[in-house]
mmCIF file of C-alpha atoms in Angstrom:
data_model
loop_
_atom_site.group_PDB
_atom_site.id
_atom_site.type_symbol
_atom_site.label_atom_id
_atom_site.label_comp_id
_atom_site.label_asym_id
_atom_site.label_seq_id
_atom_site.Cartn_x
_atom_site.Cartn_y
_atom_site.Cartn_z
ATOM 1 C CA MET A 23 11.817 4.055 -31.868
ATOM 2 C CA LYS A 24 14.109 3.134 -34.745
ATOM 3 C CA ILE A 25 17.342 4.973 -35.497
ATOM 4 C CA ASP A 26 18.946 4.208 -38.859
ATOM 5 C CA ILE A 27 22.413 5.632 -39.481
ATOM 6 C CA SER A 28 23.076 3.474 -42.545
ATOM 7 C CA GLY A 29 22.357 6.492 -44.750
ATOM 8 C CA SER A 30 25.006 8.605 -43.027
ATOM 9 C CA GLY A 31 27.767 7.350 -45.289
ATOM 10 C CA ILE A 32 29.862 6.537 -42.227
ATOM 11 C CA ALA A 33 31.134 2.960 -41.913
ATOM 12 C CA ILE A 34 30.839 2.512 -38.155
ATOM 13 C CA GLU A 35 32.994 -0.622 -38.203
ATOM 14 C CA ASN A 36 35.905 1.564 -39.347
ATOM 15 C CA GLU A 37 35.546 3.981 -36.424
ATOM 16 C CA LYS A 38 36.869 1.664 -33.697
ATOM 17 C CA LYS A 39 38.938 4.260 -31.824
ATOM 18 C CA LEU A 40 36.110 6.779 -31.844
ATOM 19 C CA LEU A 41 33.640 4.113 -30.700
ATOM 20 C CA GLU A 42 35.916 3.070 -27.839
ATOM 21 C CA ALA A 43 36.393 6.685 -26.731
ATOM 22 C CA SER A 44 32.649 7.327 -26.956
ATOM 23 C CA ALA A 45 31.891 4.205 -24.905
ATOM 24 C CA ALA A 46 34.303 5.469 -22.241
ATOM 25 C CA SER A 47 32.510 8.841 -22.242
ATOM 26 C CA TYR A 48 29.157 7.070 -21.889
ATOM 27 C CA ASP A 49 30.449 5.220 -18.828
ATOM 28 C CA GLU A 50 31.939 8.407 -17.357
ATOM 29 C CA LEU A 51 28.670 10.290 -17.802
ATOM 30 C CA ASN A 52 26.846 7.510 -15.973
ATOM 31 C CA SER A 53 29.436 7.458 -13.187
ATOM 32 C CA GLY A 54 28.963 11.142 -12.349
ATOM 33 C CA THR A 55 32.597 11.992 -13.135
ATOM 34 C CA TYR A 56 31.605 15.284 -14.728
ATOM 35 C CA GLU A 57 29.859 18.236 -13.119
ATOM 36 C CA TYR A 58 26.299 19.067 -14.179
ATOM 37 C CA THR A 59 25.359 15.472 -14.998
ATOM 38 C CA GLY A 60 22.424 15.179 -12.591
ATOM 39 C CA TRP A 61 20.182 14.706 -15.656
ATOM 40 C CA VAL A 62 21.822 11.345 -16.481
ATOM 41 C CA SER A 63 20.167 9.366 -13.678
ATOM 42 C CA LEU A 64 17.267 11.749 -13.057
ATOM 43 C CA PRO A 65 14.508 9.905 -14.998
ATOM 44 C CA HIS A 66 14.927 6.614 -13.114
ATOM 45 C CA SER A 67 15.749 8.143 -9.719
ATOM 46 C CA PHE A 68 13.206 10.973 -9.649
ATOM 47 C CA ASP A 69 11.983 11.686 -6.123
ATOM 48 C CA LYS A 70 8.428 10.340 -5.863
ATOM 49 C CA GLU A 71 7.337 12.931 -3.319
ATOM 50 C CA LEU A 72 8.634 15.727 -5.540
ATOM 51 C CA LEU A 73 6.782 14.286 -8.529
ATOM 52 C CA GLU A 74 3.536 14.172 -6.555
ATOM 53 C CA ASP A 75 4.140 17.750 -5.365
ATOM 54 C CA ILE A 76 4.611 18.884 -8.973
ATOM 55 C CA LYS A 77 1.389 17.133 -10.024
ATOM 56 C CA SER A 78 -0.681 18.496 -7.128
ATOM 57 C CA THR A 79 0.690 22.016 -7.658
ATOM 58 C CA ALA A 80 -0.169 21.758 -11.348
ATOM 59 C CA ASN A 81 -3.732 20.802 -10.421
ATOM 60 C CA GLU A 82 -3.873 23.711 -7.972
ATOM 61 C CA ILE A 83 -2.753 26.125 -10.688
ATOM 62 C CA SER A 84 -5.265 24.639 -13.105
ATOM 63 C CA ALA A 85 -8.087 25.208 -10.617
ATOM 64 C CA LYS A 86 -7.136 28.880 -10.215
ATOM 65 C CA CYS A 87 -6.645 30.042 -13.777
ATOM 66 C CA THR A 88 -7.491 29.728 -17.444
ATOM 67 C CA LEU A 89 -4.125 31.186 -18.533
ATOM 68 C CA CYS A 90 -0.759 30.279 -17.043
ATOM 69 C CA VAL A 91 2.129 32.550 -18.074
ATOM 70 C CA VAL A 92 5.549 30.893 -17.838
ATOM 71 C CA VAL A 93 8.455 33.339 -17.635
ATOM 72 C CA GLY A 94 11.855 31.994 -18.685
ATOM 73 C CA ILE A 95 14.454 31.882 -21.437
ATOM 74 C CA GLY A 96 16.684 29.191 -22.949
ATOM 75 C CA GLY A 97 16.422 25.958 -21.019
ATOM 76 C CA SER A 98 13.916 27.561 -18.673
ATOM 77 C CA TYR A 99 11.343 27.605 -21.460
ATOM 78 C CA LEU A 100 12.362 25.719 -24.605
ATOM 79 C CA GLY A 101 12.034 22.190 -23.204
ATOM 80 C CA ALA A 102 8.560 22.742 -21.775
ATOM 81 C CA LYS A 103 7.457 24.600 -24.899
ATOM 82 C CA ALA A 104 8.765 21.780 -27.095
ATOM 83 C CA VAL A 105 6.861 19.076 -25.212
ATOM 84 C CA ILE A 106 3.607 21.031 -24.827
ATOM 85 C CA ASP A 107 3.541 21.946 -28.530
ATOM 86 C CA ALA A 108 4.417 18.390 -29.596
ATOM 87 C CA LEU A 109 1.444 17.146 -27.554
ATOM 88 C CA GLY A 110 -0.898 19.615 -29.236
ATOM 89 C CA GLY A 111 -1.001 22.345 -26.592
ATOM 90 C CA SER A 112 -2.994 22.209 -23.384
ATOM 91 C CA ALA A 113 -5.372 19.323 -22.724
ATOM 92 C CA GLU A 114 -9.105 19.923 -22.503
ATOM 93 C CA ASN A 115 -10.174 21.895 -19.403
ATOM 94 C CA ARG A 116 -6.578 22.844 -18.556
ATOM 95 C CA PRO A 117 -5.107 26.360 -18.610
ATOM 96 C CA LYS A 118 -3.649 27.666 -21.832
ATOM 97 C CA ILE A 119 0.123 28.118 -21.506
ATOM 98 C CA GLU A 120 1.720 31.362 -22.653
ATOM 99 C CA PHE A 121 5.476 31.944 -22.540
ATOM 100 C CA ALA A 122 7.164 35.270 -21.813
ATOM 101 C CA GLY A 123 10.608 36.527 -20.876
ATOM 102 C CA TYR A 124 12.355 34.796 -23.779
ATOM 103 C CA ASN A 125 13.134 38.126 -25.466
ATOM 104 C CA MET A 126 12.977 41.849 -24.673
ATOM 105 C CA SER A 127 10.483 42.836 -27.350
ATOM 106 C CA ALA A 128 7.791 45.130 -25.954
ATOM 107 C CA SER A 129 5.346 43.971 -28.649
ATOM 108 C CA THR A 130 5.755 40.342 -27.557
ATOM 109 C CA LEU A 131 5.065 41.232 -23.939
ATOM 110 C CA LYS A 132 2.113 43.411 -24.958
ATOM 111 C CA LYS A 133 0.421 40.396 -26.566
ATOM 112 C CA VAL A 134 0.811 38.415 -23.347
ATOM 113 C CA MET A 135 -0.529 41.272 -21.242
ATOM 114 C CA ASP A 136 -3.527 41.698 -23.543
ATOM 115 C CA ARG A 137 -4.378 38.042 -23.089
ATOM 116 C CA MET A 138 -4.131 38.436 -19.320
ATOM 117 C CA ASP A 139 -6.942 41.010 -19.421
ATOM 118 C CA ASP A 140 -9.486 38.400 -20.485
ATOM 119 C CA GLU A 141 -8.371 35.419 -18.401
ATOM 120 C CA GLU A 142 -7.875 34.243 -14.853
ATOM 121 C CA VAL A 143 -4.082 34.195 -14.553
ATOM 122 C CA CYS A 144 -1.268 32.423 -12.716
ATOM 123 C CA LEU A 145 2.432 33.178 -13.174
ATOM 124 C CA ILE A 146 5.359 30.741 -13.128
ATOM 125 C CA VAL A 147 8.825 32.332 -13.143
ATOM 126 C CA ILE A 148 11.869 30.141 -13.832
ATOM 127 C CA SER A 149 15.417 31.407 -13.327
ATOM 128 C CA LYS A 150 18.242 29.743 -11.413
ATOM 129 C CA SER A 151 20.034 33.030 -10.698
ATOM 130 C CA GLY A 152 17.013 35.313 -10.722
ATOM 131 C CA LYS A 153 19.161 37.808 -12.642
ATOM 132 C CA THR A 154 18.699 36.708 -16.258
ATOM 133 C CA VAL A 155 17.792 40.012 -17.896
ATOM 134 C CA GLU A 156 14.958 38.890 -20.183
ATOM 135 C CA SER A 157 13.178 36.937 -17.461
ATOM 136 C CA LEU A 158 13.823 39.526 -14.761
ATOM 137 C CA LEU A 159 12.311 42.347 -16.800
ATOM 138 C CA ALA A 160 9.280 40.384 -17.984
ATOM 139 C CA TYR A 161 8.606 39.068 -14.478
ATOM 140 C CA SER A 162 8.784 42.543 -12.935
ATOM 141 C CA ILE A 163 6.302 43.952 -15.469
ATOM 142 C CA LEU A 164 3.894 41.000 -15.357
ATOM 143 C CA LYS A 165 4.039 40.827 -11.567
ATOM 144 C CA ASP A 166 2.998 44.482 -11.359
ATOM 145 C CA LYS A 167 0.048 43.716 -13.627
ATOM 146 C CA LEU A 168 -0.910 40.795 -11.385
ATOM 147 C CA PHE A 169 -0.716 43.033 -8.281
ATOM 148 C CA GLU A 170 -2.869 45.658 -9.978
ATOM 149 C CA ARG A 171 -5.446 43.058 -11.046
ATOM 150 C CA TYR A 172 -5.709 40.939 -7.879
ATOM 151 C CA GLY A 173 -4.022 42.889 -5.078
ATOM 152 C CA ARG A 174 -0.793 41.726 -3.454
ATOM 153 C CA ASP A 175 -2.286 39.053 -1.207
ATOM 154 C CA GLU A 176 -4.286 37.270 -3.892
ATOM 155 C CA ALA A 177 -1.545 37.769 -6.499
ATOM 156 C CA GLY A 178 0.888 36.062 -4.124
ATOM 157 C CA LYS A 179 -1.252 32.928 -4.293
ATOM 158 C CA ARG A 180 -0.926 32.967 -8.079
ATOM 159 C CA ILE A 181 2.877 33.289 -8.329
ATOM 160 C CA TYR A 182 5.056 30.164 -8.486
ATOM 161 C CA VAL A 183 8.844 30.272 -8.432
ATOM 162 C CA LEU A 184 11.529 27.881 -9.694
ATOM 163 C CA THR A 185 15.016 29.008 -8.729
ATOM 164 C CA ASP A 186 18.217 28.086 -6.891
ATOM 165 C CA GLU A 187 17.722 26.196 -3.642
ATOM 166 C CA GLU A 188 19.490 28.808 -1.501
ATOM 167 C CA LYS A 189 20.906 31.727 -3.495
ATOM 168 C CA GLY A 190 19.499 34.573 -5.536
ATOM 169 C CA GLU A 191 16.874 37.259 -5.344
ATOM 170 C CA LEU A 192 14.021 34.994 -6.392
ATOM 171 C CA ARG A 193 14.725 32.569 -3.545
ATOM 172 C CA ALA A 194 14.641 35.426 -1.032
ATOM 173 C CA GLU A 195 11.465 36.852 -2.590
ATOM 174 C CA ALA A 196 9.721 33.480 -2.536
ATOM 175 C CA ALA A 197 10.589 32.984 1.130
ATOM 176 C CA GLN A 198 9.553 36.497 2.142
ATOM 177 C CA ASN A 199 6.205 36.339 0.328
ATOM 178 C CA GLN A 200 5.547 32.631 0.884
ATOM 179 C CA TYR A 201 5.280 31.912 -2.832
ATOM 180 C CA LYS A 202 5.072 28.220 -3.670
ATOM 181 C CA SER A 203 8.511 27.302 -5.024
ATOM 182 C CA PHE A 204 10.550 24.486 -6.521
ATOM 183 C CA VAL A 205 14.296 24.050 -6.858
ATOM 184 C CA VAL A 206 16.192 24.385 -10.119
ATOM 185 C CA PRO A 207 18.737 21.566 -9.643
ATOM 186 C CA SER A 208 22.273 22.838 -9.122
ATOM 187 C CA ASP A 209 23.761 19.828 -10.927
ATOM 188 C CA ILE A 210 21.725 20.215 -14.122
ATOM 189 C CA GLY A 211 22.263 22.921 -16.738
ATOM 190 C CA GLY A 212 19.301 24.640 -18.351
ATOM 191 C CA ARG A 213 19.365 22.856 -21.711
ATOM 192 C CA TYR A 214 19.352 19.478 -19.928
ATOM 193 C CA SER A 215 16.644 20.453 -17.416
ATOM 194 C CA VAL A 216 13.366 19.616 -19.210
ATOM 195 C CA LEU A 217 12.924 16.415 -17.151
ATOM 196 C CA SER A 218 13.350 18.309 -13.879
ATOM 197 C CA ALA A 219 10.738 20.520 -12.189
ATOM 198 C CA VAL A 220 11.780 23.246 -14.665
ATOM 199 C CA GLY A 221 10.002 21.471 -17.517
ATOM 200 C CA LEU A 222 7.675 19.145 -15.637
ATOM 201 C CA LEU A 223 5.636 21.813 -13.816
ATOM 202 C CA PRO A 224 4.500 23.742 -16.952
ATOM 203 C CA ILE A 225 3.941 20.459 -18.815
ATOM 204 C CA ALA A 226 1.807 19.138 -15.939
ATOM 205 C CA VAL A 227 -0.156 22.398 -15.759
ATOM 206 C CA ALA A 228 -0.974 21.884 -19.447
ATOM 207 C CA GLY A 229 -2.532 18.553 -18.432
ATOM 208 C CA HIS A 230 0.055 16.109 -19.754
ATOM 209 C CA ASP A 231 1.325 12.986 -17.990
ATOM 210 C CA VAL A 232 4.801 13.866 -16.711
ATOM 211 C CA GLY A 233 5.134 10.420 -15.149
ATOM 212 C CA LYS A 234 4.994 8.841 -18.611
ATOM 213 C CA LEU A 235 7.515 11.407 -19.866
ATOM 214 C CA LEU A 236 9.934 10.262 -17.156
ATOM 215 C CA ASP A 237 9.102 6.607 -17.868
ATOM 216 C CA GLY A 238 10.115 6.975 -21.499
ATOM 217 C CA ALA A 239 13.397 8.649 -20.557
ATOM 218 C CA ALA A 240 14.069 6.058 -17.847
ATOM 219 C CA ASP A 241 13.495 3.172 -20.249
ATOM 220 C CA MET A 242 15.943 4.746 -22.686
ATOM 221 C CA ALA A 243 18.507 5.276 -19.918
ATOM 222 C CA LEU A 244 18.259 1.782 -18.463
ATOM 223 C CA ASP A 245 17.900 -0.244 -21.666
ATOM 224 C CA LYS A 246 21.494 -1.229 -22.416
ATOM 225 C CA GLU A 247 20.494 -2.343 -25.912
ATOM 226 C CA TRP A 248 20.219 1.372 -26.742
ATOM 227 C CA LYS A 249 23.849 2.006 -25.791
ATOM 228 C CA ASP A 250 25.207 0.980 -29.199
ATOM 229 C CA THR A 251 22.582 3.057 -31.006
ATOM 230 C CA LEU A 252 23.453 6.125 -28.923
ATOM 231 C CA LEU A 253 27.156 5.617 -29.563
ATOM 232 C CA HIS A 254 26.694 5.041 -33.283
ATOM 233 C CA TYR A 255 24.673 8.235 -33.705
ATOM 234 C CA ALA A 256 27.174 10.265 -31.661
ATOM 235 C CA VAL A 257 30.128 8.796 -33.546
ATOM 236 C CA SER A 258 28.521 9.372 -36.942
ATOM 237 C CA ARG A 259 28.007 13.058 -36.085
ATOM 238 C CA VAL A 260 31.663 13.477 -35.100
ATOM 239 C CA ALA A 261 32.867 11.572 -38.175
ATOM 240 C CA LEU A 262 30.639 13.630 -40.483
ATOM 241 C CA LEU A 263 32.028 16.852 -38.993
ATOM 242 C CA ARG A 264 35.546 15.505 -39.572
ATOM 243 C CA ASP A 265 34.539 14.948 -43.216
ATOM 244 C CA GLY A 266 33.439 18.558 -43.649
ATOM 245 C CA LYS A 267 29.723 18.231 -42.828
ATOM 246 C CA CYS A 268 29.688 21.099 -40.347
ATOM 247 C CA VAL A 269 25.884 21.639 -40.310
ATOM 248 C CA GLU A 270 23.292 19.172 -39.016
ATOM 249 C CA VAL A 271 19.793 19.842 -40.313
ATOM 250 C CA PHE A 272 17.058 18.371 -38.117
ATOM 251 C CA GLU A 273 13.985 17.817 -40.291
ATOM 252 C CA TYR A 274 10.401 16.757 -39.696
ATOM 253 C CA PHE A 275 7.120 16.582 -41.605
ATOM 254 C CA GLU A 276 5.072 17.083 -38.411
ATOM 255 C CA ASP A 277 4.484 20.760 -37.632
ATOM 256 C CA LYS A 278 4.019 20.020 -33.916
ATOM 257 C CA LEU A 279 7.781 19.319 -33.715
ATOM 258 C CA LYS A 280 8.698 22.921 -34.521
ATOM 259 C CA TYR A 281 9.765 23.781 -30.982
ATOM 260 C CA PHE A 282 11.332 20.377 -30.448
ATOM 261 C CA GLY A 283 13.647 21.489 -33.240
ATOM 262 C CA GLU A 284 14.285 24.757 -31.407
ATOM 263 C CA TRP A 285 15.179 22.792 -28.260
ATOM 264 C CA LEU A 286 17.587 20.641 -30.300
ATOM 265 C CA LYS A 287 19.260 23.795 -31.618
ATOM 266 C CA GLN A 288 19.955 24.993 -28.085
ATOM 267 C CA LEU A 289 21.013 21.556 -26.840
ATOM 268 C CA PHE A 290 23.586 20.956 -29.559
ATOM 269 C CA GLY A 291 24.572 24.583 -30.153
ATOM 270 C CA GLU A 292 25.402 25.421 -26.541
ATOM 271 C CA SER A 293 26.932 22.024 -25.824
ATOM 272 C CA GLU A 294 29.282 21.747 -28.817
ATOM 273 C CA GLY A 295 29.940 25.261 -30.080
ATOM 274 C CA LYS A 296 33.229 26.083 -28.328
ATOM 275 C CA ASP A 297 36.901 26.552 -29.167
ATOM 276 C CA GLY A 298 36.153 26.808 -32.878
ATOM 277 C CA LYS A 299 34.515 23.372 -32.852
ATOM 278 C CA GLY A 300 31.067 21.871 -33.176
ATOM 279 C CA THR A 301 28.397 21.068 -35.740
ATOM 280 C CA TYR A 302 25.994 23.931 -36.397
ATOM 281 C CA PRO A 303 22.405 22.793 -35.642
ATOM 282 C CA ALA A 304 19.555 23.926 -37.891
ATOM 283 C CA CYS A 305 15.943 22.788 -38.121
ATOM 284 C CA LEU A 306 13.490 22.691 -41.022
ATOM 285 C CA CYS A 307 9.779 21.895 -41.154
ATOM 286 C CA PHE A 308 8.713 20.088 -44.317
ATOM 287 C CA SER A 309 7.068 20.227 -46.701
ATOM 288 C CA ARG A 310 6.902 24.001 -46.116
ATOM 289 C CA ASP A 311 10.665 24.516 -46.149
ATOM 290 C CA LEU A 312 11.140 22.338 -49.226
ATOM 291 C CA HIS A 313 9.657 25.296 -51.095
ATOM 292 C CA SER A 314 12.306 27.664 -49.758
ATOM 293 C CA ILE A 315 15.487 25.821 -48.746
ATOM 294 C CA GLY A 316 14.867 22.531 -50.586
ATOM 295 C CA GLN A 317 16.787 23.707 -53.644
ATOM 296 C CA PHE A 318 19.874 24.396 -51.536
ATOM 297 C CA LEU A 319 19.639 21.013 -49.831
ATOM 298 C CA GLN A 320 19.466 19.176 -53.149
ATOM 299 C CA GLN A 321 22.085 21.084 -55.124
ATOM 300 C CA GLY A 322 23.754 23.674 -52.906
ATOM 301 C CA SER A 323 27.034 23.633 -51.013
ATOM 302 C CA GLN A 324 27.266 20.187 -49.418
ATOM 303 C CA ILE A 325 28.384 21.276 -45.954
ATOM 304 C CA PHE A 326 25.550 19.539 -44.114
ATOM 305 C CA HIS A 327 24.038 16.237 -43.133
ATOM 306 C CA GLU A 328 20.405 15.579 -42.284
ATOM 307 C CA THR A 329 18.596 13.936 -39.375
ATOM 308 C CA MET A 330 14.995 13.186 -40.302
ATOM 309 C CA ILE A 331 12.557 12.693 -37.397
ATOM 310 C CA SER A 332 9.583 10.698 -38.654
ATOM 311 C CA ILE A 333 6.285 10.153 -36.812
ATOM 312 C CA GLU A 334 4.707 6.886 -37.960
ATOM 313 C CA ASN A 335 1.136 7.371 -36.692
ATOM 314 C CA SER A 336 -0.497 10.793 -36.801
ATOM 315 C CA GLU A 337 -3.250 11.812 -34.401
ATOM 316 C CA TYR A 338 -5.362 13.159 -37.278
ATOM 317 C CA ASP A 339 -5.905 12.387 -40.943
ATOM 318 C CA PHE A 340 -8.219 13.481 -43.771
ATOM 319 C CA GLU A 341 -9.452 11.688 -46.862
ATOM 320 C CA ILE A 342 -8.786 13.675 -50.000
ATOM 321 C CA PRO A 343 -12.002 14.492 -51.965
ATOM 322 C CA GLU A 344 -12.633 13.333 -55.533
ATOM 323 C CA HIS A 345 -12.361 16.841 -56.963
ATOM 324 C CA ALA A 346 -8.658 16.922 -56.010
ATOM 325 C CA GLY A 347 -8.208 14.655 -59.018
ATOM 326 C CA TYR A 348 -5.787 11.878 -59.893
ATOM 327 C CA PRO A 349 -3.508 10.673 -58.291
ATOM 328 C CA TYR A 350 -4.602 12.228 -54.970
ATOM 329 C CA ALA A 351 -8.357 11.560 -54.708
ATOM 330 C CA GLY A 352 -9.347 8.798 -52.329
ATOM 331 C CA LYS A 353 -6.005 8.729 -50.547
ATOM 332 C CA THR A 354 -5.356 10.401 -47.180
ATOM 333 C CA LEU A 355 -3.363 13.512 -46.397
ATOM 334 C CA GLU A 356 -0.958 11.574 -44.170
ATOM 335 C CA GLN A 357 -0.350 9.023 -46.933
ATOM 336 C CA ILE A 358 0.687 11.858 -49.246
ATOM 337 C CA ASN A 359 2.787 13.427 -46.478
ATOM 338 C CA ASN A 360 4.533 10.083 -45.982
ATOM 339 C CA CYS A 361 5.258 9.827 -49.708
ATOM 340 C CA ALA A 362 6.811 13.310 -49.610
ATOM 341 C CA GLU A 363 8.987 12.310 -46.654
ATOM 342 C CA LYS A 364 10.243 9.128 -48.313
ATOM 343 C CA GLY A 365 10.715 11.042 -51.573
ATOM 344 C CA VAL A 366 12.994 13.577 -49.890
ATOM 345 C CA ILE A 367 15.079 10.840 -48.279
ATOM 346 C CA LEU A 368 15.447 8.965 -51.589
ATOM 347 C CA ALA A 369 16.260 12.102 -53.609
ATOM 348 C CA HIS A 370 18.831 13.359 -51.129
ATOM 349 C CA ARG A 371 20.530 9.991 -50.658
ATOM 350 C CA LYS A 372 20.725 9.556 -54.458
ATOM 351 C CA ASN A 373 22.609 12.862 -54.482
ATOM 352 C CA GLY A 374 25.087 11.540 -51.892
ATOM 353 C CA ILE A 375 23.702 13.569 -48.988
ATOM 354 C CA PRO A 376 24.066 11.818 -45.599
ATOM 355 C CA VAL A 377 20.581 11.271 -44.134
ATOM 356 C CA ILE A 378 20.023 9.672 -40.715
ATOM 357 C CA THR A 379 16.431 8.687 -39.908
ATOM 358 C CA ILE A 380 14.728 8.475 -36.524
ATOM 359 C CA GLU A 381 11.295 6.823 -36.583
ATOM 360 C CA VAL A 382 8.946 7.387 -33.638
ATOM 361 C CA PRO A 383 5.690 5.375 -33.390
ATOM 362 C CA GLU A 384 3.616 8.352 -32.218
ATOM 363 C CA LEU A 385 3.866 11.704 -30.471
ATOM 364 C CA ASN A 386 3.003 11.015 -26.847
ATOM 365 C CA GLU A 387 4.637 11.632 -23.478
ATOM 366 C CA TYR A 388 6.422 8.282 -23.397
ATOM 367 C CA TYR A 389 8.142 8.607 -26.762
ATOM 368 C CA LEU A 390 8.973 12.271 -26.207
ATOM 369 C CA GLY A 391 10.733 11.216 -23.002
ATOM 370 C CA LYS A 392 12.718 8.663 -24.999
ATOM 371 C CA MET A 393 13.671 11.220 -27.647
ATOM 372 C CA ILE A 394 14.713 13.807 -25.076
ATOM 373 C CA TYR A 395 17.038 11.398 -23.294
ATOM 374 C CA PHE A 396 18.426 9.995 -26.556
ATOM 375 C CA PHE A 397 19.426 13.434 -27.821
ATOM 376 C CA GLU A 398 20.747 14.629 -24.442
ATOM 377 C CA MET A 399 23.054 11.634 -24.076
ATOM 378 C CA SER A 400 24.223 11.518 -27.696
ATOM 379 C CA CYS A 401 24.901 15.278 -27.602
ATOM 380 C CA ALA A 402 27.007 15.020 -24.441
ATOM 381 C CA ILE A 403 28.998 12.113 -25.890
ATOM 382 C CA SER A 404 29.717 13.806 -29.216
ATOM 383 C CA ALA A 405 30.758 17.038 -27.465
ATOM 384 C CA LEU A 406 33.223 15.125 -25.303
ATOM 385 C CA GLN A 407 34.691 13.506 -28.427
ATOM 386 C CA LEU A 408 35.264 16.997 -29.813
ATOM 387 C CA GLY A 409 37.205 17.861 -26.669
ATOM 388 C CA VAL A 410 34.773 20.458 -25.324
ATOM 389 C CA ASN A 411 32.798 20.679 -22.091
ATOM 390 C CA PRO A 412 29.138 19.925 -22.951
ATOM 391 C CA PHE A 413 27.835 21.665 -19.836
ATOM 392 C CA ASP A 414 29.128 25.235 -19.895
ATOM 393 C CA GLN A 415 28.510 28.214 -22.208
ATOM 394 C CA PRO A 416 31.261 30.803 -21.624
ATOM 395 C CA GLY A 417 30.628 32.502 -24.967
ATOM 396 C CA VAL A 418 27.118 33.510 -23.914
ATOM 397 C CA GLU A 419 28.545 35.766 -21.226
ATOM 398 C CA MET A 420 30.461 37.962 -23.675
ATOM 399 C CA TYR A 421 27.445 39.696 -25.220
ATOM 400 C CA LYS A 422 25.945 40.134 -21.751
ATOM 401 C CA GLN A 423 29.012 42.039 -20.586
ATOM 402 C CA GLU A 424 28.849 44.381 -23.571
ATOM 403 C CA MET A 425 25.093 44.808 -23.128
ATOM 404 C CA GLN A 426 25.471 45.730 -19.451
ATOM 405 C CA LYS A 427 28.042 48.422 -20.317
ATOM 406 C CA LEU A 428 25.569 49.985 -22.761
ATOM 407 C CA ILE A 429 22.688 49.764 -20.288
ATOM 408 C CA ARG A 430 24.689 51.583 -17.652
ATOM 409 C CA GLU A 431 25.373 54.357 -20.147
ATOM 410 C CA LEU A 432 21.653 55.028 -20.726
#
């Protein structure tokens, strides 16, 4: 991985105070000073027995079903979805993964239920409290369908629960019905939980190597040469916000990163967006979005900076036929895609737009683990420099309170 902040317009050597404060935050995060920092040491201290249990359970699920429905919202689904999509979906001869419980749209749930009619099904439900409305409602409906299809005894062998170690309705239900269960760590918030059982179980069910995912994150965490790069990226984000760049646009020319972008939106949005502070995270998939938002980026209100995630080696490529004409014929699609990427960077930098680039050799478990840890740590550091707690989300509760009042009035 290569991270280049030289195009940010921020002279890091002039940000000594911010660098010193960020370095102190880095050390504090590693010391466990703050609550909800179990994710910091998790990749290189992951319990080996737990990892083997996750892998064997994933194989058990795979042997039982052709479709695995994962019920969860926010951090209980976005991390796993991001990794599985980035790796091209489920591996050969592994169950297809469908997600539910991330909204309350009946049409969304209907599509999932229709798919269940034609497949052998297992259900994974992920909720620390067991009371998150979207997940609770979807789980109750899908569980009834499973009971109707298989009967309660057989359905019970197809339900897997990830929840709080001791508290909550799901923990009691799992114990009463002897559902196989895993713990949602109490010291890790949802948006930082992808490298815990929360993300690893669905990823393993899809047939991907979760050990390599942890290895990549562990190498990032333990390689002290990355410390300066982490700090420089975090500091540049804070400095750009100070200079009026209040939107960070994460961009990529690889469509498989779509949900990685969605995970980044949650990570940065929930971590930084408090007390009237924070950089608004957006994500764009090029070259598609160059034909819709590209005009604004080039000549619109300059309230943003860009972080371009570039994949050096694509899994697939196609030679362009002769009838495509000059100058395309004989070249490959990825060569043209790469020219478009470099063209955007050059055009935007010529216009004075700050563009940070992150180059990743290829999309595999190892490098995804590295990226996940890099963004988690840099996000936590930049949030602390803004003077906000990276690990809570008090604003989320406000709409829930209003919603519950309206529900009780029905």
